[in-house]
Coordinates of C-alpha atoms in Angstrom, one line a residue:
M1 CA 5.6 -1.8 -72.3
P2 CA 9.0 -3.4 -72.9
K3 CA 10.2 -5.9 -70.4
F4 CA 12.1 -4.4 -67.4
T5 CA 15.8 -5.2 -67.9
K6 CA 19.0 -4.9 -65.9
V7 CA 19.8 -1.8 -67.9
D8 CA 16.5 -0.3 -66.9
L9 CA 17.2 -1.0 -63.2
L10 CA 20.7 0.5 -63.4
V11 CA 19.6 3.6 -65.3
S12 CA 16.7 4.1 -62.8
L13 CA 19.1 3.8 -59.9
F14 CA 21.4 6.3 -61.3
I15 CA 18.6 8.8 -62.0
L16 CA 17.2 8.2 -58.5
Y17 CA 20.7 8.8 -57.0
A18 CA 21.1 12.1 -58.9
I19 CA 17.6 13.3 -57.9
L20 CA 18.3 12.5 -54.2
R21 CA 21.6 14.3 -54.4
Q22 CA 20.1 17.4 -55.9
S23 CA 17.3 17.3 -53.3
Y24 CA 19.9 17.3 -50.5
V25 CA 21.8 20.2 -52.1
L26 CA 18.6 22.2 -52.2
Y27 CA 18.0 21.3 -48.5
E28 CA 21.4 22.5 -47.6
V29 CA 21.0 25.8 -49.4
W30 CA 17.6 26.4 -47.8
N31 CA 18.9 25.4 -44.4
I32 CA 21.6 28.0 -44.7
G33 CA 19.0 30.6 -45.4
G34 CA 20.5 32.2 -48.4
S35 CA 22.0 31.5 -51.9
V36 CA 25.2 32.7 -53.5
Y37 CA 24.6 34.4 -56.9
F38 CA 27.2 34.0 -59.6
K39 CA 26.7 35.1 -63.2
S40 CA 23.2 36.3 -62.2
R41 CA 22.2 32.7 -61.2
S42 CA 21.4 31.4 -57.7
V43 CA 22.5 28.0 -56.5
E44 CA 18.9 26.9 -56.5
Q45 CA 18.6 27.8 -60.2
D46 CA 21.7 25.8 -61.1
V47 CA 20.5 22.8 -59.1
I48 CA 16.9 22.8 -60.4
T49 CA 18.1 23.3 -64.0
S50 CA 20.4 20.3 -63.7
L51 CA 17.7 18.3 -62.0
I52 CA 15.4 19.0 -65.0
S53 CA 18.2 17.9 -67.4
I54 CA 18.6 14.6 -65.6
I55 CA 14.8 14.0 -65.8
V56 CA 14.9 14.8 -69.5
F57 CA 17.7 12.2 -69.9
Y58 CA 15.4 9.6 -68.3
V59 CA 12.4 10.6 -70.4
H60 CA 14.6 10.3 -73.5
Y61 CA 15.7 6.8 -72.4
L62 CA 12.2 5.5 -71.8
S63 CA 10.7 7.0 -74.9
L64 CA 13.5 5.6 -77.1
K65 CA 13.1 2.2 -75.6
V66 CA 9.3 2.2 -76.3
S67 CA 9.9 3.5 -79.8
L68 CA 12.4 0.7 -80.5
K69 CA 10.0 -1.9 -79.3
V70 CA 7.1 -0.6 -81.3
L71 CA 8.9 0.2 -84.6
G72 CA 11.4 -2.7 -84.6
I73 CA 15.1 -2.1 -85.1
H74 CA 15.2 -1.4 -88.8
D75 CA 12.4 1.1 -89.0
F76 CA 13.7 2.7 -85.8
L77 CA 17.2 3.1 -87.4
R78 CA 15.7 4.5 -90.6
C79 CA 13.7 7.1 -88.7
A80 CA 16.8 8.2 -86.7
I81 CA 18.8 8.5 -90.0
Y82 CA 16.1 10.6 -91.6
G83 CA 15.9 12.9 -88.6
V84 CA 19.7 13.5 -88.4
G85 CA 19.8 13.7 -92.2
L86 CA 17.4 16.6 -92.1
S87 CA 19.7 18.5 -89.7
C88 CA 22.6 17.7 -92.1
L89 CA 20.8 19.3 -95.0
F90 CA 20.3 22.5 -92.9
A91 CA 24.0 22.3 -92.0
I92 CA 25.0 22.3 -95.7
M93 CA 22.6 25.2 -96.3
Q94 CA 24.3 27.1 -93.4
F95 CA 27.7 26.4 -94.8
I96 CA 26.8 27.7 -98.3
L97 CA 25.2 30.8 -96.9
S98 CA 28.2 31.5 -94.7
S99 CA 30.5 31.0 -97.7
I100 CA 28.8 33.9 -99.5
G101 CA 28.6 36.1 -96.5
L102 CA 25.0 35.4 -95.4
S103 CA 25.7 33.4 -92.2
S104 CA 23.1 35.5 -90.3
V105 CA 20.4 34.3 -92.7
G106 CA 21.3 30.6 -92.1
N107 CA 21.3 31.2 -88.3
S108 CA 17.9 32.9 -88.4
I109 CA 16.3 30.1 -90.3
T110 CA 17.5 27.4 -87.9
K111 CA 16.7 29.5 -84.8
I112 CA 13.1 28.8 -85.6
V113 CA 13.7 25.3 -84.3
S114 CA 16.1 26.2 -81.5
D115 CA 15.9 29.8 -80.4
S116 CA 18.7 29.4 -77.8
A117 CA 21.1 27.8 -80.3
I118 CA 24.6 29.3 -80.5
E119 CA 25.2 31.3 -83.7
W120 CA 28.3 30.3 -85.7
N121 CA 29.7 32.0 -88.7
D122 CA 32.4 29.5 -89.8
R123 CA 31.0 26.2 -88.5
A124 CA 27.8 24.5 -89.5
R125 CA 25.5 23.2 -86.7
G126 CA 22.3 22.3 -88.6
L127 CA 19.3 22.1 -86.3
A128 CA 21.6 21.2 -83.3
Y129 CA 22.5 23.6 -80.4
E130 CA 26.1 23.9 -81.6
P131 CA 28.4 22.2 -84.2
S132 CA 29.8 19.6 -81.8
W133 CA 26.3 18.4 -81.0
L134 CA 25.6 17.9 -84.7
A135 CA 28.9 16.0 -85.0
S136 CA 27.8 13.9 -82.1
Q137 CA 24.5 13.0 -83.7
I138 CA 26.2 12.2 -87.0
T139 CA 28.9 9.9 -85.5
V140 CA 26.8 8.3 -82.7
I141 CA 23.6 7.9 -84.7
M142 CA 23.7 8.4 -88.5
I143 CA 26.9 6.8 -89.6
P144 CA 26.8 3.8 -87.2
F145 CA 23.2 3.1 -88.2
L146 CA 24.0 3.3 -91.9
L147 CA 26.9 0.9 -91.4
Y148 CA 24.8 -1.5 -89.4
L149 CA 22.1 -1.6 -92.1
K150 CA 24.9 -2.2 -94.7
V151 CA 26.4 -5.0 -92.8
R152 CA 23.0 -6.6 -92.2
G153 CA 22.1 -6.3 -95.8
S154 CA 19.0 -4.1 -94.9
N155 CA 19.9 -1.0 -96.8
I156 CA 17.7 2.1 -97.0
R157 CA 17.3 3.7 -100.4
N158 CA 20.1 5.8 -101.7
W159 CA 22.5 4.5 -98.9
N160 CA 25.5 6.0 -100.7
L161 CA 23.8 9.4 -100.8
W162 CA 23.0 9.3 -97.1
M163 CA 26.6 8.3 -96.2
V164 CA 28.0 11.2 -98.3
L165 CA 25.6 13.6 -96.7
S166 CA 26.6 12.5 -93.2
I167 CA 30.4 12.8 -93.9
V168 CA 30.2 16.1 -95.7
S169 CA 28.0 17.5 -92.9
L170 CA 30.5 16.2 -90.3
I171 CA 33.4 17.8 -92.1
I172 CA 31.8 21.3 -92.2
T173 CA 31.1 21.2 -88.4
F174 CA 34.9 21.2 -88.1
S175 CA 34.5 19.1 -85.0
R176 CA 37.9 17.7 -83.9
G177 CA 36.3 14.9 -81.9
G178 CA 33.8 14.1 -84.7
I179 CA 36.6 13.6 -87.3
L180 CA 38.5 11.3 -84.9
A181 CA 35.3 9.4 -84.2
L182 CA 34.7 8.9 -87.9
I183 CA 38.2 7.5 -88.4
I184 CA 37.8 5.0 -85.6
I185 CA 34.3 3.9 -86.7
I186 CA 35.6 3.3 -90.3
I187 CA 38.4 1.1 -88.8
F188 CA 35.8 -0.9 -86.8
Y189 CA 33.7 -1.3 -90.0
F190 CA 36.7 -2.5 -91.9
A191 CA 37.3 -5.1 -89.2
T192 CA 33.7 -6.3 -89.5
I193 CA 33.6 -6.7 -93.2
L194 CA 37.1 -8.2 -93.3
N195 CA 35.7 -11.0 -91.1
K196 CA 33.0 -11.5 -93.8
K197 CA 35.8 -11.5 -96.4
S198 CA 34.0 -8.7 -98.4
M199 CA 37.1 -7.4 -100.1
V200 CA 35.0 -5.5 -102.7
N201 CA 33.6 -3.2 -100.0
V202 CA 37.1 -2.7 -98.5
F203 CA 38.5 -1.7 -101.9
A204 CA 35.5 0.6 -102.6
F205 CA 35.9 2.4 -99.2
I206 CA 39.7 2.8 -99.6
T207 CA 39.3 4.1 -103.2
I208 CA 36.6 6.6 -102.2
G209 CA 38.7 7.7 -99.2
A210 CA 41.8 8.2 -101.3
I211 CA 39.8 10.3 -103.8
S212 CA 38.1 12.4 -101.3
Y213 CA 41.1 12.9 -98.9
P214 CA 42.6 16.0 -100.8
F215 CA 39.2 17.7 -100.9
A216 CA 38.3 16.9 -97.2
S217 CA 41.7 17.9 -95.9
N218 CA 41.7 21.2 -97.9
I219 CA 38.3 22.1 -96.4
L220 CA 39.3 21.2 -92.9
L221 CA 42.6 23.0 -93.0
S222 CA 41.0 26.1 -94.6
N223 CA 39.3 26.6 -91.2
A224 CA 41.6 28.5 -88.8
Y225 CA 40.1 26.7 -85.8
F226 CA 40.8 23.3 -87.2
R227 CA 44.2 24.2 -88.6
S228 CA 45.5 25.6 -85.3
T229 CA 44.3 22.5 -83.6
Y230 CA 46.1 20.2 -85.9
S231 CA 49.4 22.1 -85.7
G232 CA 49.1 22.7 -82.0
I233 CA 48.6 19.0 -81.1
A234 CA 51.6 18.0 -83.3
E235 CA 53.8 20.6 -81.7
G236 CA 52.7 20.0 -78.1
L237 CA 53.0 16.2 -78.4
G238 CA 56.4 16.7 -80.0
Q239 CA 57.5 18.3 -76.8
M240 CA 56.0 15.4 -74.8
N241 CA 53.8 17.8 -72.9
V242 CA 50.0 17.2 -72.8
R243 CA 49.1 20.5 -71.3
E244 CA 51.2 22.3 -73.9
A245 CA 49.5 20.3 -76.7
F246 CA 46.1 21.5 -75.4
L247 CA 47.2 25.1 -75.0
K248 CA 48.6 25.2 -78.6
S249 CA 45.6 23.6 -80.1
N250 CA 43.1 26.1 -78.6
A251 CA 42.0 23.6 -76.0
G252 CA 43.8 25.1 -73.0
P253 CA 40.5 26.1 -71.3
R254 CA 39.2 22.6 -71.7
Y255 CA 42.3 21.1 -70.0
A256 CA 41.8 23.6 -67.2
A257 CA 38.2 22.6 -66.8
W258 CA 39.3 18.9 -66.6
E259 CA 42.0 19.7 -64.1
S260 CA 39.6 21.6 -61.8
A261 CA 36.9 18.8 -62.1
L262 CA 39.5 16.2 -61.1
D263 CA 40.6 18.4 -58.1
T264 CA 36.9 18.5 -57.0
T265 CA 36.6 14.7 -57.4
V266 CA 39.6 14.3 -55.1
D267 CA 38.3 16.9 -52.6
K268 CA 34.7 15.5 -52.6
P269 CA 35.0 11.9 -53.7
I270 CA 31.8 10.5 -52.2
F271 CA 29.0 13.0 -53.1
G272 CA 30.6 15.6 -55.3
T273 CA 29.6 19.2 -55.4
G274 CA 26.1 18.7 -56.9
L275 CA 25.0 18.6 -60.5
G276 CA 25.5 21.9 -62.2
L277 CA 27.8 23.4 -59.6
Q278 CA 31.3 22.4 -60.7
Y279 CA 31.7 25.8 -62.6
R280 CA 31.4 27.5 -59.2
E281 CA 34.2 25.3 -57.8
F282 CA 36.3 26.3 -60.8
A283 CA 35.7 30.0 -60.0
K284 CA 36.7 29.5 -56.4
N285 CA 40.0 27.9 -57.2
P286 CA 41.0 27.9 -60.9
P287 CA 44.3 26.4 -62.1
R288 CA 46.7 29.2 -61.8
W289 CA 48.4 28.6 -65.1
S290 CA 45.0 29.1 -66.9
I291 CA 44.0 32.5 -65.5
V292 CA 45.8 34.3 -68.4
L293 CA 43.7 32.5 -71.0
P294 CA 40.9 34.8 -72.4
E295 CA 38.2 32.2 -72.3
V296 CA 39.0 31.3 -68.7
R297 CA 38.8 35.0 -67.8
Y298 CA 35.2 35.0 -69.2
W299 CA 34.5 31.9 -67.0
L300 CA 35.7 33.8 -63.9
S301 CA 33.9 37.0 -64.7
N302 CA 30.5 37.7 -63.3
Y303 CA 29.7 39.8 -66.4
Y304 CA 29.8 37.0 -69.0
P305 CA 27.4 34.0 -69.1
D306 CA 30.2 31.5 -70.2
R307 CA 30.7 28.9 -67.5
A308 CA 33.6 26.5 -66.6
N309 CA 31.6 23.3 -66.9
P310 CA 33.7 20.1 -66.8
K311 CA 33.6 19.6 -70.6
N312 CA 33.9 15.9 -69.9
M313 CA 31.0 13.6 -69.0
I314 CA 33.1 11.2 -66.9
L315 CA 34.6 14.1 -64.9
R316 CA 31.2 15.8 -64.6
V317 CA 29.7 12.7 -63.0
S318 CA 32.7 12.2 -60.6
S319 CA 33.0 15.9 -59.6
E320 CA 29.3 16.7 -59.3
L321 CA 27.8 13.4 -58.1
G322 CA 30.9 11.5 -56.7
I323 CA 32.8 8.4 -57.5
P324 CA 30.0 5.9 -56.4
A325 CA 27.7 7.6 -59.0
L326 CA 30.5 7.4 -61.6
V327 CA 30.9 3.6 -60.9
L328 CA 27.1 3.2 -61.3
F329 CA 27.2 5.3 -64.5
I330 CA 30.0 3.1 -66.0
V331 CA 28.3 -0.1 -65.0
C332 CA 25.1 1.1 -66.8
I333 CA 27.1 1.5 -70.1
Y334 CA 28.9 -1.8 -69.7
I335 CA 25.8 -3.8 -69.0
S336 CA 24.0 -2.1 -71.8
F337 CA 26.8 -3.1 -74.2
K338 CA 27.1 -6.6 -72.8
T339 CA 23.4 -7.5 -72.9
S340 CA 22.6 -5.7 -76.1
R341 CA 20.6 -7.6 -78.6
Y342 CA 22.1 -5.4 -81.3
R343 CA 25.8 -5.7 -80.3
Q344 CA 27.0 -4.7 -83.8
I345 CA 25.2 -1.3 -83.6
A346 CA 26.7 -0.7 -80.2
I347 CA 30.2 -1.5 -81.5
F348 CA 29.8 1.1 -84.2
M349 CA 28.4 3.7 -81.7
L350 CA 31.1 3.2 -79.0
P351 CA 34.0 5.2 -80.4
A352 CA 31.8 8.3 -80.8
I353 CA 30.2 7.8 -77.4
F354 CA 33.7 7.6 -75.8
I355 CA 34.9 10.7 -77.7
D356 CA 31.7 12.6 -76.7
F357 CA 32.6 11.8 -73.1
M358 CA 35.9 13.6 -73.6
S359 CA 34.3 16.8 -75.0
I360 CA 30.6 17.1 -74.1
D361 CA 29.1 17.0 -70.6
S362 CA 25.4 17.6 -71.2
F363 CA 22.6 15.2 -70.1
A364 CA 20.3 16.9 -72.5
L365 CA 21.8 15.1 -75.6
I366 CA 19.9 12.2 -76.9
T367 CA 22.9 10.1 -77.9
L368 CA 23.7 8.4 -74.6
P369 CA 20.1 7.5 -73.8
L370 CA 19.9 6.1 -77.3
F371 CA 23.0 3.9 -76.7
L372 CA 21.5 2.7 -73.4
A373 CA 18.1 2.0 -74.9
I374 CA 19.6 -0.2 -77.5
G375 CA 21.0 -2.4 -74.7
G376 CA 19.0 -5.0 -73.0
K377 CA 17.7 -8.4 -74.1
Y378 CA 14.0 -7.6 -74.8
E379 CA 11.8 -8.6 -77.7
S380 CA 10.2 -6.4 -80.3
I381 CA 6.5 -6.5 -81.1
S382 CA 7.3 -5.4 -84.6
H383 CA 7.9 -7.7 -87.5
N384 CA 10.7 -5.5 -88.8
D385 CA 13.4 -7.2 -86.8

């Protein structure tokens, strides 16, 4: 087994804290002698489901750490690239089928892997649960790993083809956060290779970017979802009104979820409301300005499964587990980055991790456990380092 590190200790403490908090919530519910049902779910169901997700998070972390030690960094990165690359191929297949009116066929094929995955007609998700999850995997795993191998001179075969596959797949997810993460990662990469004075690579990237920009922008702006986002942000920020920018970019419900989670953090700063229960707090007291939004109405209705989750990992931890847990969570990430033996990979991963925090709040995703597993000064038993 890998040597126990500071990151291991901190992650274990965070998981233990979450388990104890969930256990106490269950005790409170059982002590009251009854559970409140909302959207056909009891409080116990919400608490236990979230408890399982936090355990899955920990299992992901431990298994990834063991895999990293056994395989060595380079084989580990290659396996991860191949895995996400397979999902990217399915995403392209979905996009092609959707373009010719056969989106149901693409969704049926990929549902073999994930029966609960959300069906999309105009955004590709590959083998992921939804398009934003695929975008997360591409920008946190595939592109950073490819760039690291390039910088280290340890390329995999057909590096250019893998990179094109990742970028094309990212574009057809029409993920706003994913596109932003890609831009920041490329800036970080430029900074790295400029330090190495590799002007040939800089020129090649700029040239390819200039050639592909018209095609990429046309594809993105052809999607109504992405087009309204772009114009809405520009108009809202032009009025110096952040809420208005969110509203006009089809992200008003997300802003409402953030606002509610922040209110819960202020009201219950020490222990939060319990993992998986913030959507109930939203239903009790939603921001008044948001009630007219169609998606928020679904969140408030008992007849639709849609829930007002925080839509933000930082706010989820603070509102559901409390500020002390948030501090521990942030310290885990900081120490992982500070002590990482593979700092360059972590640097390439950070922009997408941060953007994920602003849009995704699931502990079931493998990306954050992967980032944490790469942290820590432990030695590999493989000769591939």
